[in-house]
């Protein structure tokens, strides 16, 4: 029935994996680093740029604040990395911030963190892909008009890769990530060397001036500007918690390997971010929100894009037509696009955990046939592509939505960890244990305070620039998850069987065959109904058209059908209501019995043929489900067109294109 | 389950009608005229304008062709009216052109006419509503920016009126139609009187000049211009066949009453069209396709609309702020919008006839609970609104799509009538009969030739201006109807029971209960399955998650369920395939037996709750229908939320808001 889709699915995804292959897909550190740390590492590509962008809003003279702002970001990075090492060690099961908060602060804060993380994962995909395409456009400016299309193309490609399963993704991501790290570190080293030797690199934008420069801001305004720049620089922190959510994907010893990967990530990120920011200052790189504000910009200010900061630095250090320049823009673009992959790992995993806790629909719980969480992956791709479309693929506008969620989860997670250590302390016995716990608590308490302050700063400075959307979306998500949970809990309570309660067994069975005409499908339904040997059996038909009903009654008599046909009048030409009323009457006279309704159905081969049949029986079946003590039996009659398209034919042919389903829900 | 929709439906539509009330809704002539003739009568409002528009393309100097072109249209109107009198008398059953052609020329020409008529009905709605709103904007120019919105608002209102049933429509339409006729005739009389008395009315556009005037067209070009103007003027003919499709809605003697109404319509239409065209010439009214071509146009040529010709004439005769001017623009707008109602009567009726002949889906055959063909009405409204949206509500652009279909059906219908008379002639016995037949054949032959020539002219002159869309759409429609017919015929042949063929009765019944967990829904399914006393009974579960399956097996043992539980392994975490494979194995060992699959289902109250449940059972049920000798039984378990929303509760409450369905398909 869905064979072409199945074939396409197999071509894109490869053959399905057996559940017992799950162990094989675990990751060694050298592959885990590129998968989980590509997000924080890639942030280097835009964090410096966002700081410069904001400071330039005040005028070029405020670029002197850059090192202070960047210094704040570096300190924050170190604090977060150290704090999350504690999380990874204490919670190796991969729930990450969600598990920490739900366990230590209760379910509602847990849901808040879950909402924050879900928003973040989506934003990671949107921002990383948009920023990656910015770098591609830096190298090939002619692509600028097709920005959104390229963005969405990359999302589709990433989605396909991830539906194929985790292991293969790891390999595909290792090369560009390490390539980017090596490239940036080489650029920093060479650029610094040039500066030390007296011929410092000069950016193409070094001579630009800015229209409408503000001078003489008040001290408070300068402080606000610095804080706003700091908030933007905090994008460097995004994704730092991905490792803590992905611990189960590490090889054993999982926690230790994850903690070491966290440290490596922190050191590399800090080195790269500091180096790029220093080079940006040395080479006098400039960027603005709008190229029309730039005096000296060579292109058409309304249609041409500026180069990214990292592309400008690479051009200044290596020359803008050198191989090294293209190497750097390409690896930057690649790592950014692959950074989105962090979310493709984290988002479905978190959804699966939430589904297990009954906060999300069951469909998100189970892995697809390639052992990836297919439904979650598709959901993520659709929402992220929608955001890119809505915001026209503009990185700076998307980033405004990004940071609130990140710091909400940081702050709650660190607070949860403090609670965790307090509890541990009670059960600690040796002095060494106590010392370890005290140390951990100190680190997390400091992390909680620091990230809490940053959260407040981000909220204040970003609110009107787009963060308000996240402030609306997060409580909504929490509400939806809460309602889903309440529903599942209610249903489970209702369905629970009280062992002391022996239910009354149903009495006799009354079969009713619905008839619309005398043909093979009806004949089969009558035969099948009789084969079940019910206590009583009746055929009924609804009279909506007198001549048709008379013809049916004559056919019935002529064919000498074994059971009698009862005609139900329907003055308002309805089908459903008279049938329901008839069944109600049958049930009223025998309340302990069961009514079994047999509905003949044609089975056709094409979906459009279905539009031509069975419309009234579909409606009737849906309605009959509401009647207590009624069961509804479809008796299918397979028309020839359905038999040639029988999906089992495809399934049983050798060569094995198997029919799969996305998640066994 | 759908109670709020039902309530809304009753508020909009009123209470349902019983089938035996159908007789009461028949129409006297004085109501039939406004309903069926509002389309051809209302064409007067734009036919003159379309002629002037085309002639002006050649330059103002070619307006001298107006009386010749208009004369051609008047002759055509007379020919068509007389020809269709013959149709009404010969075919009183209301199939109109479709019945005539299908019966006399065969099913494929019949389908071509049906396609042409379906296209025309849609165009009638789109063009009439757009032209009506043009006249409203002539009176209230500020509404111009909201044109499309107003158009669609009127379509929605018309749809609601028609879903309420024919009879009430008739009354609502009588007043504006007669009001329009009286108004136009009064305007023609007064305007002519003014001209005779020497102070002829002068249109506001009399002094306009046209940019880029062409001079010195070749004779051939002038002829082509005249033919194109004639083609546009033929819009006056649209809808002339509506009466022939609506004969069954007339009071008895149906054919005679319909023929008389046809004559009245022809006389009134010719008088009005001639009068308006004469006044347009007397008052020197001018219109162009684009106001930017007009020298002297007082508004902004890109955003302001010209007044319609009929509004300009009314302003010239009565003064542009007189009550008479507003009366005329309002009745013109009203009759145009109500003219769309012709299609609301014809389109669903034709669809119903086509559905009866199995060329259209069954859903279009039966009347809704207000005795109107609800599905056809909704279909018409949706397509017409889509066209208006696509063409920005511009009457002139829509009209290009209109006329090809009209003349296709005219020509084929008249040709069919000639065939009809030839056949009649063979069985005629008396001289009087022969005379009558010869006369009829002469009229229809003349009509066929005349309309055939016009069809060719219209095709040539309109093709590149939009008519090509119709030339594509009509064969597509024919193809779809043909495929639907082939499908229904094939199904019917397959389902037909050969009386000599006694089918082998099924042997034993094997019950299989699908289990996903041990709870009340499962318990009920097991009980119901046992109540049917099958020959064998097994419970099966698919193992997609080891711990869950183990827990289920333990529950099963602890509860001491009467039947045994069989665990099916599913290494690829699928549900559907392992179940199907299991059933196939059961059937292979006992090919003459029947397998009865019992599926426990939760019934929830809200549609969104359904998203959280039953997803895998829905898929499984759909797939099971393809297995021969398998019946699928849903055993519903009504959760509390579904019981409070049980639709029967609403239905049985006094005060009677009844649950209805749109067409009993």
XYZ file of C-alpha atoms in Angstrom, chain A residues 1 16-19 361-363 365 367-371 484 487-488 491 494-497 503-507 509 518-521 523-524 527-528 531-533 535 544-545 548 571-577 581 584 594 598 601-604 609 611-613 615-616 619 623 625-640 642-643 646-648 651-652 658-665, chain B residues 1 16-19 361-363 365 367-371 484 487-488 491 494-497 503-507 509 518-521 523 527-528 531-533 535 544-545 548 571-577 581 584 594 598 601-604 609 611-613 615-616 619 622-623 625-640 642-643 646-648 651-652 658-665:
194
model
C 0.000 0.000 0.000
C 16.906 -1.307 9.431
C 19.012 -2.185 12.496
C 18.118 -4.876 15.022
C 17.610 -3.731 18.625
C 3.183 11.660 23.326
C 4.180 7.993 23.311
C 5.200 8.266 19.662
C 9.451 7.377 23.068
C 13.419 4.319 18.380
C 12.767 3.865 14.673
C 14.087 0.942 12.700
C 17.545 2.510 12.311
C 17.732 2.894 16.125
C -0.369 15.559 28.413
C -4.230 12.983 30.574
C -2.008 9.905 30.601
C -6.275 7.256 31.664
C -9.098 4.621 34.902
C -7.733 1.539 33.177
C -6.128 0.028 36.255
C -7.818 -3.213 37.231
C -16.367 -8.001 36.373
C -19.684 -9.407 35.234
C -19.142 -11.504 32.149
C -21.198 -10.527 29.130
C -24.236 -12.651 28.396
C -24.098 -12.009 21.630
C -26.858 -7.130 -2.087
C -23.403 -7.974 -3.426
C -20.367 -10.077 -2.597
C -19.138 -7.825 0.196
C -22.618 -11.837 1.280
C -19.232 -12.272 2.922
C -21.316 -15.527 6.111
C -18.647 -14.379 8.559
C -19.663 -18.357 11.275
C -19.284 -16.782 14.731
C -22.585 -18.471 15.710
C -27.227 -15.978 19.740
C -32.703 6.856 2.448
C -34.031 6.262 -1.049
C -33.151 1.565 -3.918
C -36.931 10.488 7.064
C -33.969 12.886 7.339
C -31.751 10.783 4.997
C -29.211 10.092 7.710
C -27.399 6.784 8.141
C -25.698 7.040 11.505
C -28.532 8.115 13.784
C -31.053 4.311 17.771
C -29.756 1.387 21.650
C -23.118 -7.700 23.778
C -20.638 -6.313 11.195
C -16.050 -2.804 3.577
C -14.522 -2.691 0.122
C -10.743 -2.603 0.158
C -9.360 -0.673 -2.789
C -10.417 5.172 -4.650
C -12.699 8.745 -1.474
C -15.297 7.003 -3.624
C -16.259 4.377 -1.035
C -17.479 7.273 3.584
C -20.633 6.538 5.526
C -18.428 7.842 10.090
C -19.707 6.896 16.183
C -17.188 3.297 19.365
C -19.042 5.577 21.778
C -21.728 2.965 22.519
C -21.013 0.788 25.534
C -21.111 -2.997 25.087
C -20.920 -2.733 21.315
C -18.096 -4.145 19.260
C -17.551 -3.162 15.667
C -16.287 -5.712 13.157
C -15.015 -4.704 9.730
C -15.444 -7.486 7.207
C -13.162 -6.509 4.332
C -13.815 -7.539 0.761
C -10.571 -7.168 -1.196
C -11.248 -5.851 -4.677
C -8.830 -6.943 -7.384
C -6.143 -4.005 -3.800
C -4.797 -7.501 -4.295
C -1.019 -5.996 -1.449
C 1.989 -4.730 0.539
C 2.854 -8.263 1.613
C 7.567 -7.571 1.640
C 7.934 -11.229 0.746
C 11.180 -4.274 3.966
C 8.130 -2.364 4.999
C 8.947 -0.302 8.066
C 7.026 1.996 10.286
C 8.336 5.057 12.012
C 8.303 4.038 15.653
C 6.051 1.196 16.797
C 3.278 3.342 18.258
C -18.304 14.322 19.674
C -33.684 19.557 9.008
C -36.484 18.850 6.508
C -38.167 15.464 6.044
C -37.865 13.868 2.585
C -18.508 10.423 -6.272
C -21.602 9.070 -4.500
C -21.333 11.814 -1.889
C -25.777 12.304 -5.139
C -29.552 15.672 -0.534
C -28.511 16.980 2.878
C -30.923 17.268 5.771
C -32.346 20.584 4.475
C -33.097 18.903 1.119
C -14.546 7.553 -11.723
C -13.863 2.523 -11.275
C -17.482 2.243 -10.132
C -16.294 -2.505 -8.631
C -16.634 -7.514 -9.262
C -19.209 -7.382 -6.492
C -22.051 -8.848 -8.530
C -23.113 -12.218 -7.239
C -19.731 -19.870 -2.102
C -17.949 -22.195 0.321
C -18.989 -21.319 3.825
C -16.170 -20.487 6.215
C -15.119 -23.229 8.620
C -13.304 -19.154 13.751
C -2.897 -5.600 31.135
C -5.680 -3.144 31.920
C -9.448 -2.763 31.686
C -9.511 -2.248 27.921
C -9.783 -7.258 29.953
C -14.202 -11.034 27.687
C -15.953 -10.005 24.487
C -18.358 -14.295 24.620
C -18.391 -15.018 20.883
C -17.278 -18.597 21.699
C -13.132 -22.361 18.120
C 9.400 -4.107 21.290
C 10.761 -3.384 24.759
C 7.722 -3.865 29.401
C 13.796 -7.274 16.519
C 13.112 -4.205 14.385
C 10.669 -2.683 16.914
C 7.746 -2.866 14.498
C 4.196 -3.748 15.505
C 2.357 -4.287 12.242
C 4.626 -6.747 10.439
C 3.147 -12.590 9.758
C -0.554 -15.416 7.856
C -11.730 -17.305 9.480
C -9.875 -8.257 18.473
C -9.297 0.681 21.813
C -9.607 3.576 24.219
C -12.315 6.035 23.301
C -11.444 9.563 24.368
C -6.495 13.090 23.009
C -3.229 11.896 19.007
C -1.965 10.431 22.272
C -3.534 6.982 21.774
C -1.766 5.323 16.744
C -0.354 1.837 16.241
C -2.145 1.564 11.334
C -5.718 -0.375 8.032
C -3.168 -3.041 7.138
C -8.042 -5.104 5.919
C -5.758 -6.317 3.126
C -5.633 -9.878 4.517
C -8.234 -12.220 3.057
C -10.497 -14.132 5.474
C -9.616 -11.840 8.365
C -12.150 -9.735 10.183
C -11.103 -6.913 12.459
C -13.115 -6.182 15.590
C -12.641 -2.991 17.580
C -13.574 -3.450 21.206
C -13.988 0.086 22.528
C -13.378 1.031 26.126
C -15.097 4.344 26.815
C -12.971 6.507 29.097
C -14.834 8.898 31.356
C -15.703 10.330 26.258
C -18.828 9.542 28.237
C -21.196 11.263 24.280
C -23.080 12.835 21.375
C -26.201 10.853 22.257
C -29.150 14.368 20.939
C -31.565 13.053 23.557
C -30.173 17.347 16.509
C -26.939 15.818 15.347
C -26.889 15.863 11.535
C -24.493 14.775 8.882
C -23.885 16.474 5.569
C -25.343 14.030 3.093
C -25.902 10.431 4.180
C -22.878 8.952 2.396
